Amino acid sequence: MISVTDLLEDDRIPSNYFATDAYVRGDVELGILENRQGDRLIALPETLIQGIYAGLENETGQAAWLVLFNCGRWWGKNFYTRFQEAISGYYNKPLSEMLMVEFLQALQQCWMTHGWGKIELDQSYQQQGFLIIRVWHSPFARFALKPDRPNCHLEAGILASFFSQLARRELHCVQTTCESMNADCNRFVLGLHRRLEPVEPLVTKLDHEAIMQRLCQ
Amino acid sequence: MHPQLESIFDEAENRYLHSEELTVLSQYVNSLPERLETYRKLRDNELDMMQKVADQLHAEMPTEEIAVLELSIKNALLLLRHCSMGMLVNDVGFVQNRLLNWIGQTARVYNTQTVDARLYRLLNQQLTQVFTPKQLSLLQPVLTTAQTALLNQHSP
């Protein structure tokens, strides 16, 4: 016999924590936006992203992408901590015990609710030690300064850091396609640094499939 | 809140409301006591109704994996709770935004279409036994839309 009462946890069924209308809150009088944990949210104007890109390019030239990647890593580290706290508190179990589908849904909804686009994980290269991540409508691709190479360095940093902590191994992330280069979406390859490093210079020369073939040789 | 009502409130800075708009508002306000009563009844009968549905479902599908039946029941509980709220605020979109994409994905991954379809039939039978036709007419638009959307999401 199935007991319906036993299916409820404290009379509830945890579901969509990051549902936009439940997640984004605010205090109009104080002039702040908050998430449902009480952490502050801010609306980031596109022109600020544009300004950061242009300022970094002016001040640091070639190093701009590395700065952005490292900023992304910093962001990703903190994002993982917050995500993990929010989700394990809400589901009442550690992230490691969550079903893969629950984790994925939460991450996807979280990405959408923050306005970072739609994210999808592709595990078809898992056996070879790589995880492919696809992102549509990224706010970080739109104002690319160099349309001849993938430009979502911030995002690559976030993903590298987030999944490193999830996998408890230091992972690197290389972007292989970019919306700023008229690709259908932004593709990121996650894997060990020493395995990804050789293909990094190839992202301007080869397409995603060719890079994956090279990686899996 | 129902988008039509919500848009009425957005007009505050522009003009006073037309009679037709006030009629929409009055209709909603007049329907509130019945909506509240339906909501209370759903809340108070939830466990009893869903337990009957669960027992019937298990009896009708004895070879189905318990984990799949349980997932389907959990999703139905979520659906019913969200539809109750959607009925209260008269907003089908509430269920769509909060829940449908969410449980649609779980249902696709675990392939619960057959179980869900049977569960919805049993649930709807339970509802007709507990609620008056008037109360059902408040609940059904939200519930039917949500159930149809979820069953169609399964289709390739």
mmCIF file of C-alpha atoms in Angstrom, chain B residues 7 18 23 42-43 49 94 127 151:
data_model
loop_
_atom_site.group_PDB
_atom_site.id
_atom_site.type_symbol
_atom_site.label_atom_id
_atom_site.label_comp_id
_atom_site.label_asym_id
_atom_site.label_seq_id
_atom_site.Cartn_x
_atom_site.Cartn_y
_atom_site.Cartn_z
ATOM 1 C CA SER B 7 -4.026 44.762 -16.243
ATOM 2 C CA HIS B 18 -14.854 51.488 -17.510
ATOM 3 C CA THR B 23 -18.026 44.174 -14.099
ATOM 4 C CA LEU B 42 -9.766 20.876 -1.259
ATOM 5 C CA ARG B 43 -7.383 21.504 1.603
ATOM 6 C CA MET B 49 -9.087 11.956 -1.772
ATOM 7 C CA PHE B 94 0.038 30.589 -12.032
ATOM 8 C CA LEU B 127 -13.420 15.390 -7.280
ATOM 9 C CA LEU B 151 -0.157 14.716 -20.812
#
